[in-house]
């Protein structure tokens, strides 16, 4: 995928004719966190849109950003994807893709009612949380969903069992919870939270509700956990941490917060153009990573730009090897049948 960057005389990320860049020239080391960048759910969701564009041609409508990255959205838009906020912006009968963050059953029902040809690119690990929400609701539990209000994934999960689910964002929210039956409480989490902060909330919930039940396996996904572990492994040795990712990317923002909690200056950059020369003053070791929705090419451009400042040593640090791959949605592998994804999900 092209990065959408247009380096040139005016937009060159690091312009050594400018005094602010010359002032921070020098040899540096970059500690490169691994795993970083695209996860299996993001790759699958982008593949879905690309395949539909190839097979059906433009326009392919996508409800919400397919993944939270401005470069991905810009690239797919240029190729004919049309990103909309809600289904009422999609013409009757058109193809519409549900984003990796998932949707509530009401959105699926609306797609069926409108006769839309819905293709579901929800990450299977988000679908797992949806299925847990419906299962916990069937056993009549109150579900505490730990997550960030307004995030699309949280909206979709809340919608699975709205009458049963309460959103909790911070550990301080736990004391005020009013639960009809404290013996029947379960928790779920957004997939892209900070692992350590989330455990603090779960511990507080367990203290208040000793019979608290949770998912059989962690809802915070492997990609989020691995990227946080990888950054933890390099943060202490870094004098500055740069995270490539967009501001609405939850897992990217969590990486910045993680570094800052260790008192390391850390910044989120959409791409190489976001680097400010003053961040580099007196810095010899930079920790570099990218959120799960950030294309790997963006990070390569950061390395190329830093090398313009002087000799650059790049040390990779790998904490885990990722082999996860998700099969495409069934309606993409088979010849696509109208409404099939929306109906399949409804029947679960
Ligand atoms: S970050 Fe995790 S839950 Fe989100 S798309 Fe990637 S694998 Fe799926």
mmCIF file of C-alpha atoms and ligand atoms in Angstrom:
data_model
loop_
_atom_site.group_PDB
_atom_site.id
_atom_site.type_symbol
_atom_site.label_atom_id
_atom_site.label_comp_id
_atom_site.label_asym_id
_atom_site.label_seq_id
_atom_site.Cartn_x
_atom_site.Cartn_y
_atom_site.Cartn_z
ATOM 1 C CA UNK A 1 0.000 0.000 0.000
ATOM 2 C CA UNK A 2 1.389 3.462 -0.841
ATOM 3 C CA UNK A 3 2.027 5.595 2.224
ATOM 4 C CA UNK A 4 0.498 8.726 0.698
ATOM 5 C CA UNK A 5 3.593 10.724 1.679
ATOM 6 C CA UNK A 6 4.926 13.195 -0.827
ATOM 7 C CA UNK A 7 8.437 14.143 0.206
ATOM 8 C CA UNK A 8 9.718 17.153 -1.707
ATOM 9 C CA UNK A 9 11.600 20.374 -1.225
ATOM 10 C CA UNK A 10 8.759 21.889 0.801
ATOM 11 C CA UNK A 11 7.577 18.796 2.602
ATOM 12 C CA UNK A 12 10.845 16.942 3.165
ATOM 13 C CA UNK A 13 10.529 15.562 6.651
ATOM 14 C CA UNK A 14 14.055 16.471 7.662
ATOM 15 C CA UNK A 15 15.493 19.414 5.766
ATOM 16 C CA UNK A 16 19.187 19.818 6.582
ATOM 17 C CA UNK A 17 19.229 23.286 5.016
ATOM 18 C CA UNK A 18 17.118 24.385 8.008
ATOM 19 C CA UNK A 19 18.982 25.394 11.197
ATOM 20 C CA UNK A 20 16.542 23.581 13.501
ATOM 21 C CA UNK A 21 17.429 20.254 11.858
ATOM 22 C CA UNK A 22 21.167 20.983 11.620
ATOM 23 C CA UNK A 23 21.116 21.706 15.351
ATOM 24 C CA UNK A 24 20.027 18.130 16.123
ATOM 25 C CA UNK A 25 22.330 16.351 13.636
ATOM 26 C CA UNK A 26 24.398 13.512 15.024
ATOM 27 C CA UNK A 27 24.776 9.760 15.452
ATOM 28 C CA UNK A 28 21.820 7.925 16.980
ATOM 29 C CA UNK A 29 20.552 4.467 17.819
ATOM 30 C CA UNK A 30 16.992 3.355 17.174
ATOM 31 C CA UNK A 31 15.583 0.492 19.215
ATOM 32 C CA UNK A 32 12.937 -1.044 17.025
ATOM 33 C CA UNK A 33 10.128 -2.765 18.928
ATOM 34 C CA UNK A 34 8.809 -6.025 17.546
ATOM 35 C CA UNK A 35 5.984 -6.948 17.062
ATOM 36 C CA UNK A 36 4.763 -3.611 15.728
ATOM 37 C CA UNK A 37 2.492 -2.252 12.995
ATOM 38 C CA UNK A 38 -0.295 -4.226 11.253
ATOM 39 C CA UNK A 39 -2.085 -7.015 13.140
ATOM 40 C CA UNK A 40 -4.011 -9.874 11.559
ATOM 41 C CA UNK A 41 -7.411 -8.198 12.072
ATOM 42 C CA UNK A 42 -6.314 -4.984 10.356
ATOM 43 C CA UNK A 43 -4.745 -6.848 7.422
ATOM 44 C CA UNK A 44 -7.938 -8.852 6.967
ATOM 45 C CA UNK A 45 -10.183 -5.775 7.045
ATOM 46 C CA UNK A 46 -8.068 -3.880 4.490
ATOM 47 C CA UNK A 47 -7.926 -7.000 2.280
ATOM 48 C CA UNK A 48 -11.737 -7.161 2.312
ATOM 49 C CA UNK A 49 -12.076 -3.620 0.945
ATOM 50 C CA UNK A 50 -9.272 -4.122 -1.586
ATOM 51 C CA UNK A 51 -10.820 -7.361 -2.828
ATOM 52 C CA UNK A 52 -14.255 -5.781 -3.208
ATOM 53 C CA UNK A 53 -12.746 -2.849 -5.102
ATOM 54 C CA UNK A 54 -11.003 -5.302 -7.433
ATOM 55 C CA UNK A 55 -14.006 -7.561 -7.974
ATOM 56 C CA UNK A 56 -16.923 -5.131 -7.833
ATOM 57 C CA UNK A 57 -15.264 -1.847 -8.720
ATOM 58 C CA UNK A 58 -15.875 1.506 -7.058
ATOM 59 C CA UNK A 59 -17.686 2.667 -5.111
ATOM 60 C CA UNK A 60 -17.401 0.331 -2.142
ATOM 61 C CA UNK A 61 -19.058 1.885 0.888
ATOM 62 C CA UNK A 62 -17.489 1.358 4.298
ATOM 63 C CA UNK A 63 -19.311 2.193 7.528
ATOM 64 C CA UNK A 64 -16.833 4.141 9.719
ATOM 65 C CA UNK A 65 -13.086 4.001 9.146
ATOM 66 C CA UNK A 66 -12.182 0.444 8.164
ATOM 67 C CA UNK A 67 -9.234 0.742 10.584
ATOM 68 C CA UNK A 68 -8.119 3.812 12.506
ATOM 69 C CA UNK A 69 -5.338 5.132 10.306
ATOM 70 C CA UNK A 70 -5.405 8.258 8.160
ATOM 71 C CA UNK A 71 -3.001 6.844 5.549
ATOM 72 C CA UNK A 72 -5.023 3.679 5.064
ATOM 73 C CA UNK A 73 -8.216 5.735 4.699
ATOM 74 C CA UNK A 74 -6.598 8.165 2.256
ATOM 75 C CA UNK A 75 -5.233 5.329 0.117
ATOM 76 C CA UNK A 76 -8.498 3.372 -0.032
ATOM 77 C CA UNK A 77 -10.488 6.556 -0.702
ATOM 78 C CA UNK A 78 -8.250 7.302 -3.679
ATOM 79 C CA UNK A 79 -9.044 3.813 -5.001
ATOM 80 C CA UNK A 80 -12.808 4.172 -4.720
ATOM 81 C CA UNK A 81 -13.811 3.342 -1.141
ATOM 82 C CA UNK A 82 -16.416 5.709 0.295
ATOM 83 C CA UNK A 83 -16.306 6.020 4.075
ATOM 84 C CA UNK A 84 -19.601 6.934 5.728
ATOM 85 C CA UNK A 85 -20.629 7.428 9.316
ATOM 86 C CA UNK A 86 -24.007 5.691 9.120
ATOM 87 C CA UNK A 87 -25.921 3.416 6.763
ATOM 88 C CA UNK A 88 -28.382 6.151 5.731
ATOM 89 C CA UNK A 89 -25.530 7.560 3.624
ATOM 90 C CA UNK A 90 -25.332 4.301 1.620
ATOM 91 C CA UNK A 91 -27.591 3.966 -1.461
ATOM 92 C CA UNK A 92 -30.173 1.133 -1.355
ATOM 93 C CA UNK A 93 -28.750 -2.178 -2.529
ATOM 94 C CA UNK A 94 -25.109 -1.010 -2.472
ATOM 95 C CA UNK A 95 -22.162 -2.966 -1.074
ATOM 96 C CA UNK A 96 -21.226 -1.839 2.439
ATOM 97 C CA UNK A 97 -18.378 -3.109 4.595
ATOM 98 C CA UNK A 98 -18.567 -3.136 8.384
ATOM 99 C CA UNK A 99 -15.238 -2.013 9.854
ATOM 100 C CA UNK A 100 -12.765 -4.083 11.902
ATOM 101 C CA UNK A 101 -14.188 -2.559 15.107
ATOM 102 C CA UNK A 102 -17.529 -4.337 14.733
ATOM 103 C CA UNK A 103 -21.149 -3.196 14.800
ATOM 104 C CA UNK A 104 -24.172 -3.666 17.002
ATOM 105 C CA UNK A 105 -27.044 -5.974 15.974
ATOM 106 C CA UNK A 106 -29.156 -2.872 15.244
ATOM 107 C CA UNK A 107 -26.749 -1.896 12.458
ATOM 108 C CA UNK A 108 -26.947 -5.405 10.976
ATOM 109 C CA UNK A 109 -30.741 -5.303 11.109
ATOM 110 C CA UNK A 110 -30.750 -1.924 9.413
ATOM 111 C CA UNK A 111 -28.530 -3.281 6.620
ATOM 112 C CA UNK A 112 -30.944 -6.169 6.052
ATOM 113 C CA UNK A 113 -33.975 -3.847 6.131
ATOM 114 C CA UNK A 114 -32.331 -1.557 3.553
ATOM 115 C CA UNK A 115 -31.401 -4.430 1.249
ATOM 116 C CA UNK A 116 -27.715 -3.564 1.512
ATOM 117 C CA UNK A 117 -25.075 -6.061 0.436
ATOM 118 C CA UNK A 118 -23.225 -6.115 3.763
ATOM 119 C CA UNK A 119 -19.752 -7.626 4.119
ATOM 120 C CA UNK A 120 -18.520 -7.989 7.663
ATOM 121 C CA UNK A 121 -14.836 -7.125 8.255
ATOM 122 C CA UNK A 122 -15.204 -7.207 12.050
ATOM 123 C CA UNK A 123 -12.021 -8.650 13.553
ATOM 124 C CA UNK A 124 -12.746 -12.201 14.771
ATOM 125 C CA UNK A 125 -11.334 -11.217 18.170
ATOM 126 C CA UNK A 126 -13.966 -8.483 18.465
ATOM 127 C CA UNK A 127 -16.645 -10.965 17.377
ATOM 128 C CA UNK A 128 -15.437 -13.220 20.225
ATOM 129 C CA UNK A 129 -16.231 -10.416 22.698
ATOM 130 C CA UNK A 130 -19.661 -9.895 21.087
ATOM 131 C CA UNK A 131 -20.438 -13.582 21.460
ATOM 132 C CA UNK A 132 -19.371 -13.490 25.128
ATOM 133 C CA UNK A 133 -21.619 -10.475 25.757
ATOM 134 C CA UNK A 134 -24.653 -12.303 24.391
ATOM 135 C CA UNK A 135 -23.761 -15.478 26.319
ATOM 136 C CA UNK A 136 -23.329 -13.605 29.619
ATOM 137 C CA UNK A 137 -26.629 -11.787 29.021
ATOM 138 C CA UNK A 138 -28.407 -15.104 28.413
ATOM 139 C CA UNK A 139 -27.358 -16.303 31.872
ATOM 140 C CA UNK A 140 -28.852 -13.039 33.198
ATOM 141 C CA UNK A 141 -25.615 -11.449 34.393
ATOM 142 C CA UNK A 142 -24.953 -7.738 34.574
ATOM 143 C CA UNK A 143 -21.995 -7.200 32.231
ATOM 144 C CA UNK A 144 -19.357 -4.640 33.139
ATOM 145 C CA UNK A 145 -17.660 -3.607 29.905
ATOM 146 C CA UNK A 146 -14.256 -2.010 30.549
ATOM 147 C CA UNK A 147 -13.517 0.381 27.697
ATOM 148 C CA UNK A 148 -13.551 3.912 26.349
ATOM 149 C CA UNK A 149 -16.890 5.668 25.869
ATOM 150 C CA UNK A 150 -17.596 6.562 22.263
ATOM 151 C CA UNK A 151 -15.048 4.182 20.728
ATOM 152 C CA UNK A 152 -16.636 2.294 17.821
ATOM 153 C CA UNK A 153 -15.699 -1.099 19.224
ATOM 154 C CA UNK A 154 -17.305 -0.227 22.552
ATOM 155 C CA UNK A 155 -20.481 0.984 20.796
ATOM 156 C CA UNK A 156 -20.700 -2.330 18.950
ATOM 157 C CA UNK A 157 -20.139 -4.413 22.092
ATOM 158 C CA UNK A 158 -22.593 -2.373 24.181
ATOM 159 C CA UNK A 159 -25.173 -3.005 21.477
ATOM 160 C CA UNK A 160 -24.977 -6.811 21.879
ATOM 161 C CA UNK A 161 -26.868 -6.762 25.189
ATOM 162 C CA UNK A 162 -27.676 -3.104 25.945
ATOM 163 C CA UNK A 163 -30.061 -3.856 28.799
ATOM 164 C CA UNK A 164 -27.463 -5.934 30.601
ATOM 165 C CA UNK A 165 -24.293 -3.895 30.015
ATOM 166 C CA UNK A 166 -22.668 -1.065 31.970
ATOM 167 C CA UNK A 167 -19.564 0.725 30.700
ATOM 168 C CA UNK A 168 -16.692 1.353 33.107
ATOM 169 C CA UNK A 169 -13.747 3.486 31.983
ATOM 170 C CA UNK A 170 -11.669 4.009 35.128
ATOM 171 C CA UNK A 171 -11.001 2.213 38.386
ATOM 172 C CA UNK A 172 -12.649 5.164 40.169
ATOM 173 C CA UNK A 173 -15.976 4.264 38.458
ATOM 174 C CA UNK A 174 -16.158 0.917 40.264
ATOM 175 C CA UNK A 175 -17.221 2.247 43.671
ATOM 176 C CA UNK A 176 -20.325 3.940 42.207
ATOM 177 C CA UNK A 177 -21.643 0.925 40.310
ATOM 178 C CA UNK A 178 -25.217 -0.062 41.106
ATOM 179 C CA UNK A 179 -25.800 -3.703 40.270
ATOM 180 C CA UNK A 180 -29.194 -5.427 40.692
ATOM 181 C CA UNK A 181 -27.673 -8.759 41.826
ATOM 182 C CA UNK A 182 -24.004 -8.557 42.974
ATOM 183 C CA UNK A 183 -23.766 -12.364 42.700
ATOM 184 C CA UNK A 184 -24.427 -12.216 38.969
ATOM 185 C CA UNK A 185 -21.748 -9.978 37.491
ATOM 186 C CA UNK A 186 -19.401 -10.605 34.561
ATOM 187 C CA UNK A 187 -16.836 -8.404 32.901
ATOM 188 C CA UNK A 188 -15.587 -7.947 29.364
ATOM 189 C CA UNK A 189 -13.002 -5.570 27.962
ATOM 190 C CA UNK A 190 -12.299 -3.597 24.826
ATOM 191 C CA UNK A 191 -9.591 -5.429 22.861
ATOM 192 C CA UNK A 192 -7.093 -2.553 22.708
ATOM 193 C CA UNK A 193 -6.717 -1.429 26.326
ATOM 194 C CA UNK A 194 -3.577 -1.077 28.431
ATOM 195 C CA UNK A 195 -3.038 -4.496 29.981
ATOM 196 C CA UNK A 196 -1.793 -3.265 33.392
ATOM 197 C CA UNK A 197 -4.443 -0.548 33.895
ATOM 198 C CA UNK A 198 -7.188 -2.983 32.921
ATOM 199 C CA UNK A 199 -6.061 -5.516 35.502
ATOM 200 C CA UNK A 200 -6.337 -2.787 38.146
ATOM 201 C CA UNK A 201 -9.987 -2.280 37.181
ATOM 202 C CA UNK A 202 -10.649 -6.030 37.176
ATOM 203 C CA UNK A 203 -9.063 -6.341 40.635
ATOM 204 C CA UNK A 204 -11.289 -3.534 41.937
ATOM 205 C CA UNK A 205 -14.356 -5.217 40.441
ATOM 206 C CA UNK A 206 -13.397 -8.536 42.030
ATOM 207 C CA UNK A 207 -12.997 -6.877 45.384
ATOM 208 C CA UNK A 208 -16.514 -5.386 45.137
ATOM 209 C CA UNK A 209 -18.075 -8.445 43.501
ATOM 210 C CA UNK A 210 -16.239 -11.552 44.759
ATOM 211 C CA UNK A 211 -18.289 -13.806 42.464
ATOM 212 C CA UNK A 212 -17.244 -11.812 39.399
ATOM 213 C CA UNK A 213 -16.880 -13.920 36.280
ATOM 214 C CA UNK A 214 -14.911 -13.061 33.158
ATOM 215 C CA UNK A 215 -14.082 -14.376 29.706
ATOM 216 C CA UNK A 216 -12.315 -17.742 29.456
ATOM 217 C CA UNK A 217 -9.376 -16.042 27.747
ATOM 218 C CA UNK A 218 -8.293 -12.434 27.771
ATOM 219 C CA UNK A 219 -10.315 -9.998 25.642
ATOM 220 C CA UNK A 220 -7.299 -7.696 25.246
ATOM 221 C CA UNK A 221 -6.045 -9.159 22.017
ATOM 222 C CA UNK A 222 -2.693 -10.772 21.256
ATOM 223 C CA UNK A 223 -1.653 -7.845 19.017
ATOM 224 C CA UNK A 224 -2.317 -5.206 21.673
ATOM 225 C CA UNK A 225 -0.539 -7.271 24.349
ATOM 226 C CA UNK A 226 2.477 -8.006 22.138
ATOM 227 C CA UNK A 227 2.924 -4.368 21.067
ATOM 228 C CA UNK A 228 2.776 -3.220 24.689
ATOM 229 C CA UNK A 229 5.240 -5.928 25.806
ATOM 230 C CA UNK A 230 7.589 -5.030 22.941
ATOM 231 C CA UNK A 231 7.560 -1.357 23.874
ATOM 232 C CA UNK A 232 8.095 -2.180 27.573
ATOM 233 C CA UNK A 233 11.219 -4.118 26.525
ATOM 234 C CA UNK A 234 12.834 -1.046 24.904
ATOM 235 C CA UNK A 235 11.318 1.893 26.798
ATOM 236 C CA UNK A 236 13.743 1.899 29.698
ATOM 237 C CA UNK A 237 16.749 2.171 27.391
ATOM 238 C CA UNK A 238 15.148 4.904 25.273
ATOM 239 C CA UNK A 239 15.485 8.631 25.786
ATOM 240 C CA UNK A 240 12.549 9.293 23.457
ATOM 241 C CA UNK A 241 9.762 7.043 22.165
ATOM 242 C CA UNK A 242 8.032 7.609 18.838
ATOM 243 C CA UNK A 243 4.809 5.716 18.096
ATOM 244 C CA UNK A 244 3.568 5.724 14.513
ATOM 245 C CA UNK A 245 -0.219 5.764 14.494
ATOM 246 C CA UNK A 246 -3.267 7.995 14.218
ATOM 247 C CA UNK A 247 -4.868 9.878 17.105
ATOM 248 C CA UNK A 248 -8.050 7.798 16.985
ATOM 249 C CA UNK A 249 -6.116 4.513 17.142
ATOM 250 C CA UNK A 250 -6.746 3.211 20.641
ATOM 251 C CA UNK A 251 -3.832 0.769 20.753
ATOM 252 C CA UNK A 252 -1.410 3.426 19.411
ATOM 253 C CA UNK A 253 -2.470 5.940 22.069
ATOM 254 C CA UNK A 254 -2.054 3.248 24.755
ATOM 255 C CA UNK A 255 1.568 2.762 23.598
ATOM 256 C CA UNK A 256 2.326 6.459 24.057
ATOM 257 C CA UNK A 257 0.737 6.384 27.518
ATOM 258 C CA UNK A 258 2.742 3.290 28.456
ATOM 259 C CA UNK A 259 6.052 5.024 27.665
ATOM 260 C CA UNK A 260 5.014 8.213 29.455
ATOM 261 C CA UNK A 261 4.066 6.236 32.563
ATOM 262 C CA UNK A 262 7.741 5.206 32.631
ATOM 263 C CA UNK A 263 8.693 8.900 32.434
ATOM 264 C CA UNK A 264 10.005 8.588 28.879
ATOM 265 C CA UNK A 265 9.039 11.471 26.568
ATOM 266 C CA UNK A 266 6.778 9.869 23.965
ATOM 267 C CA UNK A 267 4.908 11.168 20.936
ATOM 268 C CA UNK A 268 2.317 9.825 18.528
ATOM 269 C CA UNK A 269 3.084 10.651 14.895
ATOM 270 C CA UNK A 270 0.859 9.943 11.918
ATOM 271 C CA UNK A 271 3.967 9.745 9.757
ATOM 272 C CA UNK A 272 7.510 11.078 9.430
ATOM 273 C CA UNK A 273 6.214 14.617 8.894
ATOM 274 C CA UNK A 274 5.084 14.667 12.512
ATOM 275 C CA UNK A 275 8.608 14.573 13.953
ATOM 276 C CA UNK A 276 9.579 17.840 15.645
ATOM 277 C CA UNK A 277 13.315 18.694 15.725
ATOM 278 C CA UNK A 278 13.201 19.853 19.340
ATOM 279 C CA UNK A 279 12.199 16.325 20.432
ATOM 280 C CA UNK A 280 15.574 15.058 19.198
ATOM 281 C CA UNK A 281 17.793 17.570 20.997
ATOM 282 C CA UNK A 282 20.290 15.694 23.176
ATOM 283 C CA UNK A 283 18.635 12.348 22.372
ATOM 284 C CA UNK A 284 20.950 9.486 21.393
ATOM 285 C CA UNK A 285 18.575 6.517 21.708
ATOM 286 C CA UNK A 286 15.069 6.511 20.227
ATOM 287 C CA UNK A 287 12.530 3.751 20.843
ATOM 288 C CA UNK A 288 10.373 3.271 17.747
ATOM 289 C CA UNK A 289 7.160 1.331 17.283
ATOM 290 C CA UNK A 290 3.843 1.495 15.414
ATOM 291 C CA UNK A 291 0.270 0.760 16.420
ATOM 292 C CA UNK A 292 -1.628 -2.187 14.966
ATOM 293 C CA UNK A 293 -3.384 -0.065 12.331
ATOM 294 C CA UNK A 294 -0.267 1.759 11.053
ATOM 295 C CA UNK A 295 1.219 0.525 7.747
ATOM 296 C CA UNK A 296 4.815 -0.716 8.128
ATOM 297 C CA UNK A 297 6.035 1.564 5.304
ATOM 298 C CA UNK A 298 5.388 4.611 7.493
ATOM 299 C CA UNK A 299 7.922 3.370 10.004
ATOM 300 C CA UNK A 300 10.498 2.733 7.286
ATOM 301 C CA UNK A 301 10.164 6.375 6.216
ATOM 302 C CA UNK A 302 10.859 7.453 9.804
ATOM 303 C CA UNK A 303 14.072 5.415 9.786
ATOM 304 C CA UNK A 304 15.128 6.882 6.426
ATOM 305 C CA UNK A 305 14.510 10.399 7.708
ATOM 306 C CA UNK A 306 16.414 9.871 10.971
ATOM 307 C CA UNK A 307 19.361 8.551 8.941
ATOM 308 C CA UNK A 308 19.554 11.946 7.230
ATOM 309 C CA UNK A 309 20.589 13.445 10.577
ATOM 310 C CA UNK A 310 23.727 11.331 10.901
ATOM 311 C CA UNK A 311 24.918 7.715 11.321
ATOM 312 C CA UNK A 312 21.978 5.592 12.459
ATOM 313 C CA UNK A 313 22.251 2.235 14.190
ATOM 314 C CA UNK A 314 19.036 0.217 14.194
ATOM 315 C CA UNK A 315 18.659 -2.558 16.773
ATOM 316 C CA UNK A 316 15.622 -4.806 16.507
ATOM 317 C CA UNK A 317 14.177 -6.174 19.771
ATOM 318 C CA UNK A 318 11.695 -8.996 19.368
ATOM 319 C CA UNK A 319 9.567 -10.201 22.277
ATOM 320 C CA UNK A 320 7.219 -12.451 20.291
ATOM 321 C CA UNK A 321 6.774 -13.887 16.809
ATOM 322 C CA UNK A 322 3.284 -13.380 15.434
ATOM 323 C CA UNK A 323 1.895 -16.072 13.189
ATOM 324 C CA UNK A 324 -1.796 -15.199 13.537
ATOM 325 C CA UNK A 325 -3.735 -15.029 10.314
ATOM 326 C CA UNK A 326 -7.492 -14.732 9.949
ATOM 327 C CA UNK A 327 -9.351 -16.241 7.022
ATOM 328 C CA UNK A 328 -11.415 -13.774 4.999
ATOM 329 C CA UNK A 329 -15.155 -13.524 5.739
ATOM 330 C CA UNK A 330 -17.015 -16.486 4.234
ATOM 331 C CA UNK A 331 -18.907 -14.241 1.832
ATOM 332 C CA UNK A 332 -15.597 -13.090 0.360
ATOM 333 C CA UNK A 333 -14.095 -16.560 -0.099
ATOM 334 C CA UNK A 334 -17.248 -17.983 -1.621
ATOM 335 C CA UNK A 335 -18.905 -16.036 -4.385
ATOM 336 C CA UNK A 336 -20.480 -13.173 -2.487
ATOM 337 C CA UNK A 337 -24.186 -13.568 -1.824
ATOM 338 C CA UNK A 338 -26.120 -10.413 -0.960
ATOM 339 C CA UNK A 339 -26.830 -9.899 2.744
ATOM 340 C CA UNK A 340 -25.163 -13.165 3.741
ATOM 341 C CA UNK A 341 -22.805 -11.700 6.378
ATOM 342 C CA UNK A 342 -25.530 -9.650 8.001
ATOM 343 C CA UNK A 343 -27.810 -12.669 8.166
ATOM 344 C CA UNK A 344 -25.103 -15.057 9.398
ATOM 345 C CA UNK A 345 -24.305 -12.780 12.300
ATOM 346 C CA UNK A 346 -27.970 -12.296 13.134
ATOM 347 C CA UNK A 347 -28.471 -16.044 13.388
ATOM 348 C CA UNK A 348 -25.662 -16.547 15.949
HETATM 349 S S1 LIG B 1 -5.918 -4.844 17.387
HETATM 350 FE FE1 LIG B 1 -6.580 -6.903 18.000
HETATM 351 S S2 LIG B 1 -8.826 -6.826 18.039
HETATM 352 FE FE2 LIG B 1 -8.095 -5.022 16.880
HETATM 353 S S3 LIG B 1 -8.112 -5.671 14.752
HETATM 354 FE FE3 LIG B 1 -6.041 -6.092 15.545
HETATM 355 S S4 LIG B 1 -6.133 -8.266 16.251
HETATM 356 FE FE4 LIG B 1 -8.248 -7.534 16.014
#
